Amino acid sequence: MLAPQDEDQGGAAPRAKAILMITLNGRARQDLVDETMLLVDYLREVCGLTGTKQGCDGGECGACTVLVDDRPRLACSTLAHQVAGRRVETIEGLARNGRMSRLQQAFHEKLGAQCGFCTPGMIMAAEALLRRNPDPTPERIRAALSGNLCRCTGYVKIVESVRAAAGPAVEAEAAR
């Protein structure tokens, strides 16, 4: 379902828009979106979810990492329409009923964030890892986060935060 863009483009051909249907943080959404809009812009501008950061705009820093069907994806290099019909999760979707997720809490308690700019992308990449591997080694954590840059830390506290979040999940599984 295409519709021309409503705004005057100064003689340029109007850009096509189409309905985008996704599940965003557990809720179905339908929005009329420019077919060339990046996922990061859709999340921030259309959905008002500003936790996903725009860092490099070139797929190099990982600040814009979100989950698409439980896999990490760089929102700055993904068109919004590429995730049509899929589940997208942002940092805002990890908290439940106003409470931080286990991983968010671990980052808070273990001081895994300093300035906080890279933290949402870092947490989303770590969340994807923990969903696939609930007890990752420090080496595996570093590998999973290798696409996420942090200029403030030496990554030690970040790895400790992910390990701390993994601990309760592993203990709960062992108790079953």
mmCIF file of C-alpha atoms in Angstrom:
data_model
loop_
_atom_site.group_PDB
_atom_site.id
_atom_site.type_symbol
_atom_site.label_atom_id
_atom_site.label_comp_id
_atom_site.label_asym_id
_atom_site.label_seq_id
_atom_site.Cartn_x
_atom_site.Cartn_y
_atom_site.Cartn_z
ATOM 1 C CA MET A 1 0.000 0.000 0.000
ATOM 2 C CA LEU A 2 1.925 3.022 -1.252
ATOM 3 C CA ALA A 3 1.138 6.685 -0.804
ATOM 4 C CA PRO A 4 3.061 9.730 -1.988
ATOM 5 C CA GLN A 5 4.749 11.821 0.659
ATOM 6 C CA ASP A 6 2.614 14.755 1.766
ATOM 7 C CA GLU A 7 5.419 17.313 2.096
ATOM 8 C CA ASP A 8 6.602 19.532 -0.766
ATOM 9 C CA GLN A 9 10.026 18.378 -1.891
ATOM 10 C CA GLY A 10 10.886 21.415 -4.000
ATOM 11 C CA GLY A 11 10.375 19.724 -7.357
ATOM 12 C CA ALA A 12 11.893 16.391 -6.337
ATOM 13 C CA ALA A 13 9.879 13.264 -6.960
ATOM 14 C CA PRO A 14 7.756 12.390 -3.925
ATOM 15 C CA ARG A 15 9.096 9.538 -1.839
ATOM 16 C CA ALA A 16 6.909 6.497 -1.426
ATOM 17 C CA LYS A 17 5.474 5.574 1.936
ATOM 18 C CA ALA A 18 4.086 2.227 2.957
ATOM 19 C CA ILE A 19 2.410 0.753 5.994
ATOM 20 C CA LEU A 20 4.951 -0.871 8.301
ATOM 21 C CA MET A 21 3.564 -3.560 10.597
ATOM 22 C CA ILE A 22 5.847 -4.846 13.347
ATOM 23 C CA THR A 23 5.714 -6.048 16.914
ATOM 24 C CA LEU A 24 7.654 -3.474 18.907
ATOM 25 C CA ASN A 25 8.492 -4.279 22.509
ATOM 26 C CA GLY A 26 5.652 -6.790 22.607
ATOM 27 C CA ARG A 27 2.988 -4.562 21.027
ATOM 28 C CA ALA A 28 1.700 -4.632 17.470
ATOM 29 C CA ARG A 29 2.233 -1.386 15.539
ATOM 30 C CA GLN A 30 1.174 -0.061 12.157
ATOM 31 C CA ASP A 31 2.672 3.154 10.849
ATOM 32 C CA LEU A 32 2.842 4.880 7.482
ATOM 33 C CA VAL A 33 6.589 5.125 6.952
ATOM 34 C CA ASP A 34 8.835 6.428 4.186
ATOM 35 C CA GLU A 35 10.339 3.397 2.450
ATOM 36 C CA THR A 36 13.844 4.851 2.828
ATOM 37 C CA MET A 37 13.569 5.567 6.575
ATOM 38 C CA LEU A 38 16.187 3.873 8.710
ATOM 39 C CA LEU A 39 15.064 1.761 11.643
ATOM 40 C CA VAL A 40 16.896 4.037 14.106
ATOM 41 C CA ASP A 41 14.982 7.058 12.777
ATOM 42 C CA TYR A 42 11.679 5.172 12.879
ATOM 43 C CA LEU A 43 12.244 4.163 16.504
ATOM 44 C CA ARG A 44 13.326 7.629 17.623
ATOM 45 C CA GLU A 45 11.146 9.911 15.485
ATOM 46 C CA VAL A 46 7.967 7.927 14.852
ATOM 47 C CA CYS A 47 7.817 5.774 17.983
ATOM 48 C CA GLY A 48 9.457 8.221 20.393
ATOM 49 C CA LEU A 49 11.863 5.564 21.701
ATOM 50 C CA THR A 50 15.067 7.517 22.186
ATOM 51 C CA GLY A 51 16.972 4.872 24.145
ATOM 52 C CA THR A 52 18.359 3.561 20.860
ATOM 53 C CA LYS A 53 21.261 5.910 20.149
ATOM 54 C CA GLN A 54 22.605 7.300 16.898
ATOM 55 C CA GLY A 55 26.367 7.123 17.138
ATOM 56 C CA CYS A 56 28.284 6.727 13.918
ATOM 57 C CA ASP A 57 25.438 6.337 11.392
ATOM 58 C CA GLY A 58 27.656 3.847 9.613
ATOM 59 C CA GLY A 59 27.277 0.524 11.411
ATOM 60 C CA GLU A 60 30.595 0.856 13.240
ATOM 61 C CA CYS A 61 29.861 1.661 16.901
ATOM 62 C CA GLY A 62 26.904 -0.520 17.959
ATOM 63 C CA ALA A 63 25.138 2.265 19.900
ATOM 64 C CA CYS A 64 22.001 1.631 17.833
ATOM 65 C CA THR A 65 21.831 -2.131 18.497
ATOM 66 C CA VAL A 66 18.297 -3.505 18.851
ATOM 67 C CA LEU A 67 16.978 -7.050 18.747
ATOM 68 C CA VAL A 68 15.097 -8.331 15.720
ATOM 69 C CA ASP A 69 13.626 -11.743 16.431
ATOM 70 C CA ASP A 70 16.102 -12.077 19.341
ATOM 71 C CA ARG A 71 19.144 -11.308 17.165
ATOM 72 C CA PRO A 72 21.216 -8.121 17.459
ATOM 73 C CA ARG A 73 20.751 -5.715 14.569
ATOM 74 C CA LEU A 74 22.248 -2.297 13.861
ATOM 75 C CA ALA A 75 19.318 0.071 13.479
ATOM 76 C CA CYS A 76 21.441 2.708 11.700
ATOM 77 C CA SER A 77 22.087 0.405 8.757
ATOM 78 C CA THR A 78 18.679 -1.286 8.577
ATOM 79 C CA LEU A 79 15.706 0.141 6.729
ATOM 80 C CA ALA A 80 12.579 0.161 8.860
ATOM 81 C CA HIS A 81 10.706 -1.816 6.204
ATOM 82 C CA GLN A 82 13.322 -4.591 6.379
ATOM 83 C CA VAL A 83 11.860 -5.608 9.748
ATOM 84 C CA ALA A 84 8.235 -5.732 8.571
ATOM 85 C CA GLY A 85 6.335 -8.559 10.232
ATOM 86 C CA ARG A 86 9.100 -9.183 12.768
ATOM 87 C CA ARG A 87 9.628 -8.690 16.512
ATOM 88 C CA VAL A 88 11.758 -5.683 17.369
ATOM 89 C CA GLU A 89 12.963 -4.992 20.907
ATOM 90 C CA THR A 90 14.628 -1.837 22.148
ATOM 91 C CA ILE A 91 16.222 -1.008 25.482
ATOM 92 C CA GLU A 92 12.859 0.379 26.607
ATOM 93 C CA GLY A 93 11.289 -3.052 26.069
ATOM 94 C CA LEU A 94 13.574 -4.876 28.504
ATOM 95 C CA ALA A 95 12.113 -3.276 31.623
ATOM 96 C CA ARG A 96 8.846 -4.819 32.824
ATOM 97 C CA ASN A 97 6.270 -3.084 35.007
ATOM 98 C CA GLY A 98 8.675 -0.237 35.704
ATOM 99 C CA ARG A 99 11.451 -2.572 36.875
ATOM 100 C CA MET A 100 14.792 -2.941 35.174
ATOM 101 C CA SER A 101 15.619 -6.306 33.661
ATOM 102 C CA ARG A 102 18.189 -8.518 35.373
ATOM 103 C CA LEU A 103 20.808 -7.358 32.851
ATOM 104 C CA GLN A 104 19.968 -3.667 33.264
ATOM 105 C CA GLN A 105 20.139 -4.075 37.041
ATOM 106 C CA ALA A 106 23.528 -5.791 36.774
ATOM 107 C CA PHE A 107 24.902 -2.936 34.646
ATOM 108 C CA HIS A 108 23.665 -0.519 37.310
ATOM 109 C CA GLU A 109 25.060 -2.467 40.274
ATOM 110 C CA LYS A 110 28.405 -3.406 38.700
ATOM 111 C CA LEU A 111 28.996 0.064 37.210
ATOM 112 C CA GLY A 112 28.955 -1.277 33.657
ATOM 113 C CA ALA A 113 28.098 2.161 32.292
ATOM 114 C CA GLN A 114 29.874 5.460 32.643
ATOM 115 C CA CYS A 115 28.539 8.138 30.290
ATOM 116 C CA GLY A 116 25.696 5.834 29.241
ATOM 117 C CA PHE A 117 25.699 6.636 25.520
ATOM 118 C CA CYS A 118 26.812 3.171 24.393
ATOM 119 C CA THR A 119 24.977 1.370 27.196
ATOM 120 C CA PRO A 120 21.634 0.689 25.450
ATOM 121 C CA GLY A 121 23.352 -0.939 22.463
ATOM 122 C CA MET A 122 25.756 -2.806 24.727
ATOM 123 C CA ILE A 123 22.887 -4.155 26.836
ATOM 124 C CA MET A 124 20.902 -5.225 23.774
ATOM 125 C CA ALA A 125 23.893 -7.110 22.332
ATOM 126 C CA ALA A 126 24.461 -8.754 25.728
ATOM 127 C CA GLU A 127 20.756 -9.624 25.999
ATOM 128 C CA ALA A 128 20.926 -11.409 22.644
ATOM 129 C CA LEU A 129 23.937 -13.381 23.875
ATOM 130 C CA LEU A 130 22.273 -14.371 27.164
ATOM 131 C CA ARG A 131 19.159 -15.582 25.337
ATOM 132 C CA ARG A 132 21.315 -17.929 23.259
ATOM 133 C CA ASN A 133 23.843 -18.788 25.962
ATOM 134 C CA PRO A 134 22.733 -18.226 29.569
ATOM 135 C CA ASP A 135 26.226 -18.892 30.977
ATOM 136 C CA PRO A 136 28.770 -17.339 28.609
ATOM 137 C CA THR A 137 32.476 -17.206 29.352
ATOM 138 C CA PRO A 138 34.170 -13.804 29.589
ATOM 139 C CA GLU A 139 35.754 -14.523 26.198
ATOM 140 C CA ARG A 140 32.360 -15.217 24.644
ATOM 141 C CA ILE A 141 30.957 -12.029 26.184
ATOM 142 C CA ARG A 142 33.815 -9.977 24.736
ATOM 143 C CA ALA A 143 33.260 -11.576 21.325
ATOM 144 C CA ALA A 144 29.513 -10.868 21.437
ATOM 145 C CA LEU A 145 30.177 -7.232 22.358
ATOM 146 C CA SER A 146 33.022 -6.722 19.889
ATOM 147 C CA GLY A 147 30.781 -4.663 17.601
ATOM 148 C CA ASN A 148 29.915 -2.242 20.402
ATOM 149 C CA LEU A 149 32.383 0.537 21.107
ATOM 150 C CA CYS A 150 32.789 2.244 24.463
ATOM 151 C CA ARG A 151 35.233 5.101 24.811
ATOM 152 C CA CYS A 152 34.788 5.495 28.575
ATOM 153 C CA THR A 153 35.587 2.055 29.976
ATOM 154 C CA GLY A 154 38.100 -0.700 29.499
ATOM 155 C CA TYR A 155 35.186 -3.157 29.165
ATOM 156 C CA VAL A 156 36.077 -4.936 32.425
ATOM 157 C CA LYS A 157 32.985 -3.643 34.254
ATOM 158 C CA ILE A 158 30.831 -4.364 31.214
ATOM 159 C CA VAL A 159 31.944 -8.016 31.109
ATOM 160 C CA GLU A 160 31.449 -8.253 34.893
ATOM 161 C CA SER A 161 27.931 -6.873 34.483
ATOM 162 C CA VAL A 162 26.998 -9.488 31.887
ATOM 163 C CA ARG A 163 28.487 -12.283 34.025
ATOM 164 C CA ALA A 164 26.511 -11.030 37.039
ATOM 165 C CA ALA A 165 23.296 -11.106 35.018
ATOM 166 C CA ALA A 166 24.095 -14.621 33.797
ATOM 167 C CA GLY A 167 24.635 -15.934 37.323
ATOM 168 C CA PRO A 168 21.003 -15.761 38.540
ATOM 169 C CA ALA A 169 19.734 -17.350 35.325
ATOM 170 C CA VAL A 170 22.188 -20.233 35.628
ATOM 171 C CA GLU A 171 21.338 -20.703 39.324
ATOM 172 C CA ALA A 172 17.594 -20.702 38.580
ATOM 173 C CA GLU A 173 18.053 -23.287 35.819
ATOM 174 C CA ALA A 174 20.135 -25.528 38.112
ATOM 175 C CA ALA A 175 17.451 -25.359 40.813
ATOM 176 C CA ARG A 176 14.810 -26.797 38.464
#
